[in-house]
mmCIF file with all atom_site columns, C-alpha atoms and ligand atoms in Angstrom:
data_model
loop_
_atom_site.group_PDB
_atom_site.id
_atom_site.type_symbol
_atom_site.label_atom_id
_atom_site.label_alt_id
_atom_site.label_comp_id
_atom_site.label_asym_id
_atom_site.label_entity_id
_atom_site.label_seq_id
_atom_site.pdbx_PDB_ins_code
_atom_site.Cartn_x
_atom_site.Cartn_y
_atom_site.Cartn_z
_atom_site.occupancy
_atom_site.B_iso_or_equiv
_atom_site.pdbx_formal_charge
_atom_site.auth_seq_id
_atom_site.auth_comp_id
_atom_site.auth_asym_id
_atom_site.auth_atom_id
_atom_site.pdbx_PDB_model_num
ATOM   1   C  CA  . MET A 1 1   ? -21.306 11.668 -4.607  1.00 0.00 ? 1   MET A CA  1
ATOM   2   C  CA  . LYS A 1 2   ? -17.640 12.183 -3.900  1.00 0.00 ? 2   LYS A CA  1
ATOM   3   C  CA  . SER A 1 3   ? -17.620 9.952  -0.822  1.00 0.00 ? 3   SER A CA  1
ATOM   4   C  CA  . GLU A 1 4   ? -19.170 7.046  -2.737  1.00 0.00 ? 4   GLU A CA  1
ATOM   5   C  CA  . LYS A 1 5   ? -16.721 7.393  -5.605  1.00 0.00 ? 5   LYS A CA  1
ATOM   6   C  CA  . LEU A 1 6   ? -13.854 7.431  -3.123  1.00 0.00 ? 6   LEU A CA  1
ATOM   7   C  CA  . LYS A 1 7   ? -15.190 4.294  -1.388  1.00 0.00 ? 7   LYS A CA  1
ATOM   8   C  CA  . ILE A 1 8   ? -15.211 2.406  -4.673  1.00 0.00 ? 8   ILE A CA  1
ATOM   9   C  CA  . LEU A 1 9   ? -11.658 3.534  -5.387  1.00 0.00 ? 9   LEU A CA  1
ATOM   10  C  CA  . GLU A 1 10  ? -10.584 2.512  -1.876  1.00 0.00 ? 10  GLU A CA  1
ATOM   11  C  CA  . GLU A 1 11  ? -11.845 -1.019 -2.536  1.00 0.00 ? 11  GLU A CA  1
ATOM   12  C  CA  . GLU A 1 12  ? -9.628  -1.090 -5.626  1.00 0.00 ? 12  GLU A CA  1
ATOM   13  C  CA  . VAL A 1 13  ? -6.629  -0.069 -3.538  1.00 0.00 ? 13  VAL A CA  1
ATOM   14  C  CA  . LYS A 1 14  ? -7.307  -2.864 -1.040  1.00 0.00 ? 14  LYS A CA  1
ATOM   15  C  CA  . ASN A 1 15  ? -7.010  -5.404 -3.849  1.00 0.00 ? 15  ASN A CA  1
ATOM   16  C  CA  . CYS A 1 16  ? -4.234  -3.666 -5.738  1.00 0.00 ? 16  CYS A CA  1
ATOM   17  C  CA  . LYS A 1 17  ? -1.149  -5.609 -6.828  1.00 0.00 ? 17  LYS A CA  1
ATOM   18  C  CA  . ARG A 1 18  ? 0.063   -3.132 -9.449  1.00 0.00 ? 18  ARG A CA  1
ATOM   19  C  CA  . CYS A 1 19  ? 3.486   -2.978 -7.835  1.00 0.00 ? 19  CYS A CA  1
ATOM   20  C  CA  . ASN A 1 20  ? 5.381   -5.221 -5.423  1.00 0.00 ? 20  ASN A CA  1
ATOM   21  C  CA  . LEU A 1 21  ? 4.614   -3.114 -2.364  1.00 0.00 ? 21  LEU A CA  1
ATOM   22  C  CA  . TRP A 1 22  ? 1.384   -5.063 -1.751  1.00 0.00 ? 22  TRP A CA  1
ATOM   23  C  CA  . LYS A 1 23  ? 3.464   -8.055 -0.639  1.00 0.00 ? 23  LYS A CA  1
ATOM   24  C  CA  . GLU A 1 24  ? 4.745   -6.541 2.590   1.00 0.00 ? 24  GLU A CA  1
ATOM   25  C  CA  . ARG A 1 25  ? 1.962   -4.122 3.452   1.00 0.00 ? 25  ARG A CA  1
ATOM   26  C  CA  . LYS A 1 26  ? -0.172  -4.801 6.509   1.00 0.00 ? 26  LYS A CA  1
ATOM   27  C  CA  . ASN A 1 27  ? -2.734  -2.273 5.332   1.00 0.00 ? 27  ASN A CA  1
ATOM   28  C  CA  . PRO A 1 28  ? -2.846  0.022  2.341   1.00 0.00 ? 28  PRO A CA  1
ATOM   29  C  CA  . VAL A 1 29  ? -3.376  3.659  3.317   1.00 0.00 ? 29  VAL A CA  1
ATOM   30  C  CA  . PHE A 1 30  ? -5.919  5.127  0.951   1.00 0.00 ? 30  PHE A CA  1
ATOM   31  C  CA  . GLY A 1 31  ? -6.267  8.492  2.649   1.00 0.00 ? 31  GLY A CA  1
ATOM   32  C  CA  . GLY A 1 32  ? -9.010  10.156 4.596   1.00 0.00 ? 32  GLY A CA  1
ATOM   33  C  CA  . GLY A 1 33  ? -10.739 13.279 5.755   1.00 0.00 ? 33  GLY A CA  1
ATOM   34  C  CA  . ASN A 1 34  ? -13.447 15.331 4.159   1.00 0.00 ? 34  ASN A CA  1
ATOM   35  C  CA  . PRO A 1 35  ? -14.301 14.250 0.577   1.00 0.00 ? 35  PRO A CA  1
ATOM   36  C  CA  . ASP A 1 36  ? -15.738 17.737 -0.001  1.00 0.00 ? 36  ASP A CA  1
ATOM   37  C  CA  . ALA A 1 37  ? -12.566 19.435 1.238   1.00 0.00 ? 37  ALA A CA  1
ATOM   38  C  CA  . ASN A 1 38  ? -11.164 22.434 -0.616  1.00 0.00 ? 38  ASN A CA  1
ATOM   39  C  CA  . ILE A 1 39  ? -7.654  21.534 0.481   1.00 0.00 ? 39  ILE A CA  1
ATOM   40  C  CA  . LEU A 1 40  ? -5.903  18.279 -0.348  1.00 0.00 ? 40  LEU A CA  1
ATOM   41  C  CA  . PHE A 1 41  ? -2.667  17.368 1.458   1.00 0.00 ? 41  PHE A CA  1
ATOM   42  C  CA  . ILE A 1 42  ? -0.405  14.893 -0.308  1.00 0.00 ? 42  ILE A CA  1
ATOM   43  C  CA  . GLY A 1 43  ? 2.439   13.217 1.564   1.00 0.00 ? 43  GLY A CA  1
ATOM   44  C  CA  . GLU A 1 44  ? 4.902   10.624 0.411   1.00 0.00 ? 44  GLU A CA  1
ATOM   45  C  CA  . ALA A 1 45  ? 4.087   7.085  1.541   1.00 0.00 ? 45  ALA A CA  1
ATOM   46  C  CA  . PRO A 1 46  ? 2.787   5.293  4.628   1.00 0.00 ? 46  PRO A CA  1
ATOM   47  C  CA  . GLY A 1 47  ? 5.287   4.711  7.435   1.00 0.00 ? 47  GLY A CA  1
ATOM   48  C  CA  . TYR A 1 48  ? 5.290   2.076  10.176  1.00 0.00 ? 48  TYR A CA  1
ATOM   49  C  CA  . TYR A 1 49  ? 2.208   3.213  12.088  1.00 0.00 ? 49  TYR A CA  1
ATOM   50  C  CA  . GLU A 1 50  ? 0.248   4.176  8.980   1.00 0.00 ? 50  GLU A CA  1
ATOM   51  C  CA  . ASP A 1 51  ? 0.804   0.651  7.618   1.00 0.00 ? 51  ASP A CA  1
ATOM   52  C  CA  . LEU A 1 52  ? -0.269  -0.825 10.933  1.00 0.00 ? 52  LEU A CA  1
ATOM   53  C  CA  . LYS A 1 53  ? -3.463  1.217  11.181  1.00 0.00 ? 53  LYS A CA  1
ATOM   54  C  CA  . GLY A 1 54  ? -4.299  2.067  7.585   1.00 0.00 ? 54  GLY A CA  1
ATOM   55  C  CA  . ILE A 1 55  ? -4.590  5.768  8.505   1.00 0.00 ? 55  ILE A CA  1
ATOM   56  C  CA  . PRO A 1 56  ? -2.468  8.535  6.914   1.00 0.00 ? 56  PRO A CA  1
ATOM   57  C  CA  . PHE A 1 57  ? -0.114  10.562 9.110   1.00 0.00 ? 57  PHE A CA  1
ATOM   58  C  CA  . CYS A 1 58  ? -0.948  8.780  12.391  1.00 0.00 ? 58  CYS A CA  1
ATOM   59  C  CA  . GLY A 1 59  ? 2.692   8.400  13.544  1.00 0.00 ? 59  GLY A CA  1
ATOM   60  C  CA  . LYS A 1 60  ? 5.443   10.851 14.461  1.00 0.00 ? 60  LYS A CA  1
ATOM   61  C  CA  . ALA A 1 61  ? 5.151   12.940 11.295  1.00 0.00 ? 61  ALA A CA  1
ATOM   62  C  CA  . GLY A 1 62  ? 1.394   13.016 11.880  1.00 0.00 ? 62  GLY A CA  1
ATOM   63  C  CA  . LYS A 1 63  ? 1.896   14.583 15.321  1.00 0.00 ? 63  LYS A CA  1
ATOM   64  C  CA  . ILE A 1 64  ? 3.910   17.373 13.686  1.00 0.00 ? 64  ILE A CA  1
ATOM   65  C  CA  . LEU A 1 65  ? 1.233   17.773 11.034  1.00 0.00 ? 65  LEU A CA  1
ATOM   66  C  CA  . ASP A 1 66  ? -1.380  18.157 13.783  1.00 0.00 ? 66  ASP A CA  1
ATOM   67  C  CA  . ILE A 1 67  ? 0.741   20.872 15.439  1.00 0.00 ? 67  ILE A CA  1
ATOM   68  C  CA  . LEU A 1 68  ? 0.918   22.666 12.084  1.00 0.00 ? 68  LEU A CA  1
ATOM   69  C  CA  . PHE A 1 69  ? -2.842  22.341 11.509  1.00 0.00 ? 69  PHE A CA  1
ATOM   70  C  CA  . ASP A 1 70  ? -3.474  23.730 15.003  1.00 0.00 ? 70  ASP A CA  1
ATOM   71  C  CA  . SER A 1 71  ? -1.151  26.649 14.358  1.00 0.00 ? 71  SER A CA  1
ATOM   72  C  CA  . VAL A 1 72  ? -3.345  27.848 11.477  1.00 0.00 ? 72  VAL A CA  1
ATOM   73  C  CA  . GLY A 1 73  ? -6.721  26.717 12.806  1.00 0.00 ? 73  GLY A CA  1
ATOM   74  C  CA  . ILE A 1 74  ? -7.264  23.832 10.400  1.00 0.00 ? 74  ILE A CA  1
ATOM   75  C  CA  . LYS A 1 75  ? -9.051  20.685 11.581  1.00 0.00 ? 75  LYS A CA  1
ATOM   76  C  CA  . ARG A 1 76  ? -8.228  17.304 10.072  1.00 0.00 ? 76  ARG A CA  1
ATOM   77  C  CA  . SER A 1 77  ? -11.915 16.849 9.409   1.00 0.00 ? 77  SER A CA  1
ATOM   78  C  CA  . ASP A 1 78  ? -11.878 19.957 7.168   1.00 0.00 ? 78  ASP A CA  1
ATOM   79  C  CA  . VAL A 1 79  ? -9.243  18.666 4.768   1.00 0.00 ? 79  VAL A CA  1
ATOM   80  C  CA  . TYR A 1 80  ? -8.400  15.504 2.875   1.00 0.00 ? 80  TYR A CA  1
ATOM   81  C  CA  . ILE A 1 81  ? -5.044  13.793 3.459   1.00 0.00 ? 81  ILE A CA  1
ATOM   82  C  CA  . THR A 1 82  ? -3.393  11.139 1.352   1.00 0.00 ? 82  THR A CA  1
ATOM   83  C  CA  . ASN A 1 83  ? -0.043  10.050 -0.100  1.00 0.00 ? 83  ASN A CA  1
ATOM   84  C  CA  . ILE A 1 84  ? 1.495   9.561  -3.527  1.00 0.00 ? 84  ILE A CA  1
ATOM   85  C  CA  . ILE A 1 85  ? 2.051   5.874  -2.685  1.00 0.00 ? 85  ILE A CA  1
ATOM   86  C  CA  . LYS A 1 86  ? -0.614  3.859  -0.876  1.00 0.00 ? 86  LYS A CA  1
ATOM   87  C  CA  . CYS A 1 87  ? 1.509   0.988  0.499   1.00 0.00 ? 87  CYS A CA  1
ATOM   88  C  CA  . ARG A 1 88  ? 4.520   1.241  2.784   1.00 0.00 ? 88  ARG A CA  1
ATOM   89  C  CA  . PRO A 1 89  ? 7.955   0.848  1.195   1.00 0.00 ? 89  PRO A CA  1
ATOM   90  C  CA  . PRO A 1 90  ? 9.883   -1.651 3.400   1.00 0.00 ? 90  PRO A CA  1
ATOM   91  C  CA  . GLY A 1 91  ? 11.950  0.116  6.069   1.00 0.00 ? 91  GLY A CA  1
ATOM   92  C  CA  . ASN A 1 92  ? 10.490  3.463  4.922   1.00 0.00 ? 92  ASN A CA  1
ATOM   93  C  CA  . ARG A 1 93  ? 12.881  3.646  1.985   1.00 0.00 ? 93  ARG A CA  1
ATOM   94  C  CA  . ASP A 1 94  ? 12.154  6.200  -0.750  1.00 0.00 ? 94  ASP A CA  1
ATOM   95  C  CA  . PRO A 1 95  ? 9.496   5.082  -3.213  1.00 0.00 ? 95  PRO A CA  1
ATOM   96  C  CA  . LYS A 1 96  ? 10.892  3.860  -6.536  1.00 0.00 ? 96  LYS A CA  1
ATOM   97  C  CA  . ILE A 1 97  ? 9.942   5.580  -9.772  1.00 0.00 ? 97  ILE A CA  1
ATOM   98  C  CA  . GLU A 1 98  ? 8.154   2.463  -11.007 1.00 0.00 ? 98  GLU A CA  1
ATOM   99  C  CA  . GLU A 1 99  ? 6.126   2.307  -7.770  1.00 0.00 ? 99  GLU A CA  1
ATOM   100 C  CA  . ILE A 1 100 ? 5.085   5.944  -8.136  1.00 0.00 ? 100 ILE A CA  1
ATOM   101 C  CA  . GLU A 1 101 ? 4.081   5.255  -11.738 1.00 0.00 ? 101 GLU A CA  1
ATOM   102 C  CA  . ALA A 1 102 ? 2.156   2.110  -10.763 1.00 0.00 ? 102 ALA A CA  1
ATOM   103 C  CA  . CYS A 1 103 ? 0.271   3.962  -8.038  1.00 0.00 ? 103 CYS A CA  1
ATOM   104 C  CA  . ARG A 1 104 ? -0.396  7.211  -9.912  1.00 0.00 ? 104 ARG A CA  1
ATOM   105 C  CA  . TYR A 1 105 ? -3.765  5.936  -11.119 1.00 0.00 ? 105 TYR A CA  1
ATOM   106 C  CA  . PHE A 1 106 ? -5.108  6.261  -7.558  1.00 0.00 ? 106 PHE A CA  1
ATOM   107 C  CA  . ILE A 1 107 ? -3.845  9.740  -6.698  1.00 0.00 ? 107 ILE A CA  1
ATOM   108 C  CA  . GLU A 1 108 ? -4.946  11.000 -10.119 1.00 0.00 ? 108 GLU A CA  1
ATOM   109 C  CA  . LYS A 1 109 ? -8.444  9.626  -9.482  1.00 0.00 ? 109 LYS A CA  1
ATOM   110 C  CA  . GLN A 1 110 ? -8.545  11.107 -5.988  1.00 0.00 ? 110 GLN A CA  1
ATOM   111 C  CA  . ILE A 1 111 ? -7.696  14.546 -7.372  1.00 0.00 ? 111 ILE A CA  1
ATOM   112 C  CA  . GLU A 1 112 ? -10.285 14.120 -10.117 1.00 0.00 ? 112 GLU A CA  1
ATOM   113 C  CA  . ILE A 1 113 ? -13.001 13.173 -7.601  1.00 0.00 ? 113 ILE A CA  1
ATOM   114 C  CA  . ILE A 1 114 ? -12.179 15.697 -4.856  1.00 0.00 ? 114 ILE A CA  1
ATOM   115 C  CA  . LYS A 1 115 ? -11.387 18.572 -7.261  1.00 0.00 ? 115 LYS A CA  1
ATOM   116 C  CA  . PRO A 1 116 ? -9.539  20.558 -4.574  1.00 0.00 ? 116 PRO A CA  1
ATOM   117 C  CA  . ASP A 1 117 ? -8.916  24.296 -4.949  1.00 0.00 ? 117 ASP A CA  1
ATOM   118 C  CA  . VAL A 1 118 ? -5.626  23.913 -3.118  1.00 0.00 ? 118 VAL A CA  1
ATOM   119 C  CA  . ILE A 1 119 ? -3.134  21.040 -3.218  1.00 0.00 ? 119 ILE A CA  1
ATOM   120 C  CA  . CYS A 1 120 ? -0.501  21.076 -0.479  1.00 0.00 ? 120 CYS A CA  1
ATOM   121 C  CA  . CYS A 1 121 ? 2.522   18.979 -1.326  1.00 0.00 ? 121 CYS A CA  1
ATOM   122 C  CA  . LEU A 1 122 ? 4.299   17.639 1.728   1.00 0.00 ? 122 LEU A CA  1
ATOM   123 C  CA  . GLY A 1 123 ? 7.849   16.871 0.696   1.00 0.00 ? 123 GLY A CA  1
ATOM   124 C  CA  . ARG A 1 124 ? 9.730   16.700 -2.560  1.00 0.00 ? 124 ARG A CA  1
ATOM   125 C  CA  . HIS A 1 125 ? 8.334   13.411 -3.903  1.00 0.00 ? 125 HIS A CA  1
ATOM   126 C  CA  . SER A 1 126 ? 4.851   14.773 -3.699  1.00 0.00 ? 126 SER A CA  1
ATOM   127 C  CA  . LEU A 1 127 ? 5.887   18.149 -5.121  1.00 0.00 ? 127 LEU A CA  1
ATOM   128 C  CA  . LYS A 1 128 ? 7.782   16.574 -7.996  1.00 0.00 ? 128 LYS A CA  1
ATOM   129 C  CA  . PHE A 1 129 ? 4.793   14.442 -8.892  1.00 0.00 ? 129 PHE A CA  1
ATOM   130 C  CA  . ILE A 1 130 ? 2.343   17.367 -8.794  1.00 0.00 ? 130 ILE A CA  1
ATOM   131 C  CA  . PHE A 1 131 ? 4.647   19.746 -10.718 1.00 0.00 ? 131 PHE A CA  1
ATOM   132 C  CA  . ASN A 1 132 ? 4.918   17.081 -13.360 1.00 0.00 ? 132 ASN A CA  1
ATOM   133 C  CA  . LYS A 1 133 ? 1.190   16.361 -13.441 1.00 0.00 ? 133 LYS A CA  1
ATOM   134 C  CA  . PHE A 1 134 ? 0.283   20.040 -13.814 1.00 0.00 ? 134 PHE A CA  1
ATOM   135 C  CA  . SER A 1 135 ? 3.188   20.757 -16.193 1.00 0.00 ? 135 SER A CA  1
ATOM   136 C  CA  . ILE A 1 136 ? 4.796   23.284 -13.869 1.00 0.00 ? 136 ILE A CA  1
ATOM   137 C  CA  . LYS A 1 137 ? 8.279   23.930 -15.163 1.00 0.00 ? 137 LYS A CA  1
ATOM   138 C  CA  . GLU A 1 138 ? 9.936   24.491 -11.787 1.00 0.00 ? 138 GLU A CA  1
ATOM   139 C  CA  . GLU A 1 139 ? 12.527  22.343 -10.193 1.00 0.00 ? 139 GLU A CA  1
ATOM   140 C  CA  . ALA A 1 140 ? 11.037  20.517 -7.179  1.00 0.00 ? 140 ALA A CA  1
ATOM   141 C  CA  . ASN A 1 141 ? 13.796  21.834 -4.963  1.00 0.00 ? 141 ASN A CA  1
ATOM   142 C  CA  . MET A 1 142 ? 12.185  22.388 -1.562  1.00 0.00 ? 142 MET A CA  1
ATOM   143 C  CA  . ARG A 1 143 ? 14.958  24.679 -0.366  1.00 0.00 ? 143 ARG A CA  1
ATOM   144 C  CA  . LYS A 1 144 ? 14.053  27.072 -3.188  1.00 0.00 ? 144 LYS A CA  1
ATOM   145 C  CA  . VAL A 1 145 ? 10.285  26.750 -3.387  1.00 0.00 ? 145 VAL A CA  1
ATOM   146 C  CA  . HIS A 1 146 ? 9.004   25.943 0.128   1.00 0.00 ? 146 HIS A CA  1
ATOM   147 C  CA  . GLY A 1 147 ? 6.194   28.248 1.205   1.00 0.00 ? 147 GLY A CA  1
ATOM   148 C  CA  . LYS A 1 148 ? 5.454   29.293 -2.371  1.00 0.00 ? 148 LYS A CA  1
ATOM   149 C  CA  . VAL A 1 149 ? 2.133   29.003 -4.194  1.00 0.00 ? 149 VAL A CA  1
ATOM   150 C  CA  . PHE A 1 150 ? 1.909   27.979 -7.859  1.00 0.00 ? 150 PHE A CA  1
ATOM   151 C  CA  . GLU A 1 151 ? -1.311  28.607 -9.775  1.00 0.00 ? 151 GLU A CA  1
ATOM   152 C  CA  . LYS A 1 152 ? -2.452  26.471 -12.646 1.00 0.00 ? 152 LYS A CA  1
ATOM   153 C  CA  . ASN A 1 153 ? -5.613  26.395 -14.742 1.00 0.00 ? 153 ASN A CA  1
ATOM   154 C  CA  . THR A 1 154 ? -7.133  22.959 -15.189 1.00 0.00 ? 154 THR A CA  1
ATOM   155 C  CA  . LEU A 1 155 ? -10.049 21.902 -17.372 1.00 0.00 ? 155 LEU A CA  1
ATOM   156 C  CA  . PHE A 1 156 ? -12.551 22.424 -14.587 1.00 0.00 ? 156 PHE A CA  1
ATOM   157 C  CA  . SER A 1 157 ? -11.042 25.159 -12.388 1.00 0.00 ? 157 SER A CA  1
ATOM   158 C  CA  . PRO A 1 158 ? -7.830  26.865 -11.325 1.00 0.00 ? 158 PRO A CA  1
ATOM   159 C  CA  . VAL A 1 159 ? -5.790  25.044 -8.722  1.00 0.00 ? 159 VAL A CA  1
ATOM   160 C  CA  . LYS A 1 160 ? -3.252  26.428 -6.266  1.00 0.00 ? 160 LYS A CA  1
ATOM   161 C  CA  . ILE A 1 161 ? -0.267  24.251 -5.468  1.00 0.00 ? 161 ILE A CA  1
ATOM   162 C  CA  . VAL A 1 162 ? 1.583   24.883 -2.215  1.00 0.00 ? 162 VAL A CA  1
ATOM   163 C  CA  . ALA A 1 163 ? 5.111   23.576 -1.641  1.00 0.00 ? 163 ALA A CA  1
ATOM   164 C  CA  . LEU A 1 164 ? 5.766   22.500 1.953   1.00 0.00 ? 164 LEU A CA  1
ATOM   165 C  CA  . TYR A 1 165 ? 8.567   20.598 3.632   1.00 0.00 ? 165 TYR A CA  1
ATOM   166 C  CA  . HIS A 1 166 ? 7.619   17.122 4.766   1.00 0.00 ? 166 HIS A CA  1
ATOM   167 C  CA  . PRO A 1 167 ? 6.583   17.267 8.469   1.00 0.00 ? 167 PRO A CA  1
ATOM   168 C  CA  . ALA A 1 168 ? 9.058   14.447 9.239   1.00 0.00 ? 168 ALA A CA  1
ATOM   169 C  CA  . PHE A 1 169 ? 11.761  17.037 8.557   1.00 0.00 ? 169 PHE A CA  1
ATOM   170 C  CA  . ALA A 1 170 ? 10.784  18.672 11.853  1.00 0.00 ? 170 ALA A CA  1
ATOM   171 C  CA  . THR A 1 171 ? 11.031  15.449 13.870  1.00 0.00 ? 171 THR A CA  1
ATOM   172 C  CA  . TYR A 1 172 ? 14.818  15.664 13.787  1.00 0.00 ? 172 TYR A CA  1
ATOM   173 C  CA  . ASN A 1 173 ? 15.327  19.385 13.159  1.00 0.00 ? 173 ASN A CA  1
ATOM   174 C  CA  . PRO A 1 174 ? 13.709  21.851 15.608  1.00 0.00 ? 174 PRO A CA  1
ATOM   175 C  CA  . LYS A 1 175 ? 14.382  24.848 13.345  1.00 0.00 ? 175 LYS A CA  1
ATOM   176 C  CA  . ALA A 1 176 ? 12.400  23.112 10.642  1.00 0.00 ? 176 ALA A CA  1
ATOM   177 C  CA  . LEU A 1 177 ? 9.222   23.287 12.716  1.00 0.00 ? 177 LEU A CA  1
ATOM   178 C  CA  . GLU A 1 178 ? 9.491   27.073 12.786  1.00 0.00 ? 178 GLU A CA  1
ATOM   179 C  CA  . ILE A 1 179 ? 10.013  27.162 9.008   1.00 0.00 ? 179 ILE A CA  1
ATOM   180 C  CA  . LEU A 1 180 ? 7.036   24.862 8.501   1.00 0.00 ? 180 LEU A CA  1
ATOM   181 C  CA  . LYS A 1 181 ? 4.831   26.951 10.803  1.00 0.00 ? 181 LYS A CA  1
ATOM   182 C  CA  . LYS A 1 182 ? 5.762   30.057 8.856   1.00 0.00 ? 182 LYS A CA  1
ATOM   183 C  CA  . ASP A 1 183 ? 5.061   28.355 5.535   1.00 0.00 ? 183 ASP A CA  1
ATOM   184 C  CA  . PHE A 1 184 ? 1.692   27.077 6.773   1.00 0.00 ? 184 PHE A CA  1
ATOM   185 C  CA  . GLU A 1 185 ? 0.656   30.696 7.416   1.00 0.00 ? 185 GLU A CA  1
ATOM   186 C  CA  . ILE A 1 186 ? 0.130   31.036 3.674   1.00 0.00 ? 186 ILE A CA  1
ATOM   187 C  CA  . LEU A 1 187 ? -2.904  28.745 4.006   1.00 0.00 ? 187 LEU A CA  1
ATOM   188 C  CA  . LYS A 1 188 ? -4.712  31.414 6.008   1.00 0.00 ? 188 LYS A CA  1
ATOM   189 C  CA  . LYS A 1 189 ? -4.340  33.823 3.087   1.00 0.00 ? 189 LYS A CA  1
ATOM   190 C  CA  . ILE A 1 190 ? -5.482  31.537 0.311   1.00 0.00 ? 190 ILE A CA  1
HETATM 191 N  N1  . LIG B 2 .   ? 4.788   10.206 5.975   1.00 0.00 ? 201 LIG B N1  1
HETATM 192 C  C1  . LIG B 2 .   ? 4.064   10.371 4.857   1.00 0.00 ? 201 LIG B C1  1
HETATM 193 O  O1  . LIG B 2 .   ? 4.518   10.895 3.867   1.00 0.00 ? 201 LIG B O1  1
HETATM 194 N  N2  . LIG B 2 .   ? 2.813   9.955  4.880   1.00 0.00 ? 201 LIG B N2  1
HETATM 195 C  C2  . LIG B 2 .   ? 2.244   9.377  5.944   1.00 0.00 ? 201 LIG B C2  1
HETATM 196 O  O2  . LIG B 2 .   ? 1.080   9.033  5.860   1.00 0.00 ? 201 LIG B O2  1
HETATM 197 C  C3  . LIG B 2 .   ? 3.028   9.223  7.088   1.00 0.00 ? 201 LIG B C3  1
HETATM 198 C  C4  . LIG B 2 .   ? 4.307   9.640  7.087   1.00 0.00 ? 201 LIG B C4  1
HETATM 199 FE FE1 . LIG B 2 .   ? -1.026  -0.793 -5.675  1.00 0.00 ? 202 LIG B FE1 1
HETATM 200 FE FE2 . LIG B 2 .   ? -0.069  1.574  -5.018  1.00 0.00 ? 202 LIG B FE2 1
HETATM 201 FE FE3 . LIG B 2 .   ? 0.000   -0.409 -3.265  1.00 0.00 ? 202 LIG B FE3 1
HETATM 202 FE FE4 . LIG B 2 .   ? 1.614   -0.482 -5.376  1.00 0.00 ? 202 LIG B FE4 1
HETATM 203 S  S1  . LIG B 2 .   ? 1.652   1.034  -3.713  1.00 0.00 ? 202 LIG B S1  1
HETATM 204 S  S2  . LIG B 2 .   ? 0.361   -2.175 -4.595  1.00 0.00 ? 202 LIG B S2  1
HETATM 205 S  S3  . LIG B 2 .   ? 0.308   0.473  -6.932  1.00 0.00 ? 202 LIG B S3  1
HETATM 206 S  S4  . LIG B 2 .   ? -1.858  0.568  -4.095  1.00 0.00 ? 202 LIG B S4  1
#
């Protein structure tokens, strides 16, 4: 069962000290939603509120994400949401390469267990990681690729990768929300 496999993995995350981020975390944020989801959303790393509550996208960026879900008729309970990094980088700084490498075991396992048909990358860190993982030879330049879908065959099934701006982008840029809404429309088609 996917949910049982994910629970076991979540226990591993709770005890994880693979990188130094465990030292300052209040809670690791494993991810959540529907283990049988067809769509997996991957953000960057927990922020202040996520660290406090242990829930992905429960702060300001999460509110934007909810607006975007609403705009295309997606419910949180239909999808699975997680991040590349499971513990909050102090002061919300960018994750370091060595932290992404240390944590990749968990996101790789989550993808392997959930086997999503569609992976939505929220932001360039997530997109860069997924392009790399699926050997997609595109530059992870959001300005060029946002709203685009990349198809890749894996051992078990084809996967569609969708490039989306990080919702936090829209917390300080009102035009960005319109761009994000437009890009989210693609999810209705696929
Ligand atoms: N930003 C992210 O990338 N992920 C979260 O969970 C919250 C904010
Ligand atoms: Fe472990 Fe990832 Fe947290 Fe680092 S960020 S301690 S690798 S769970």
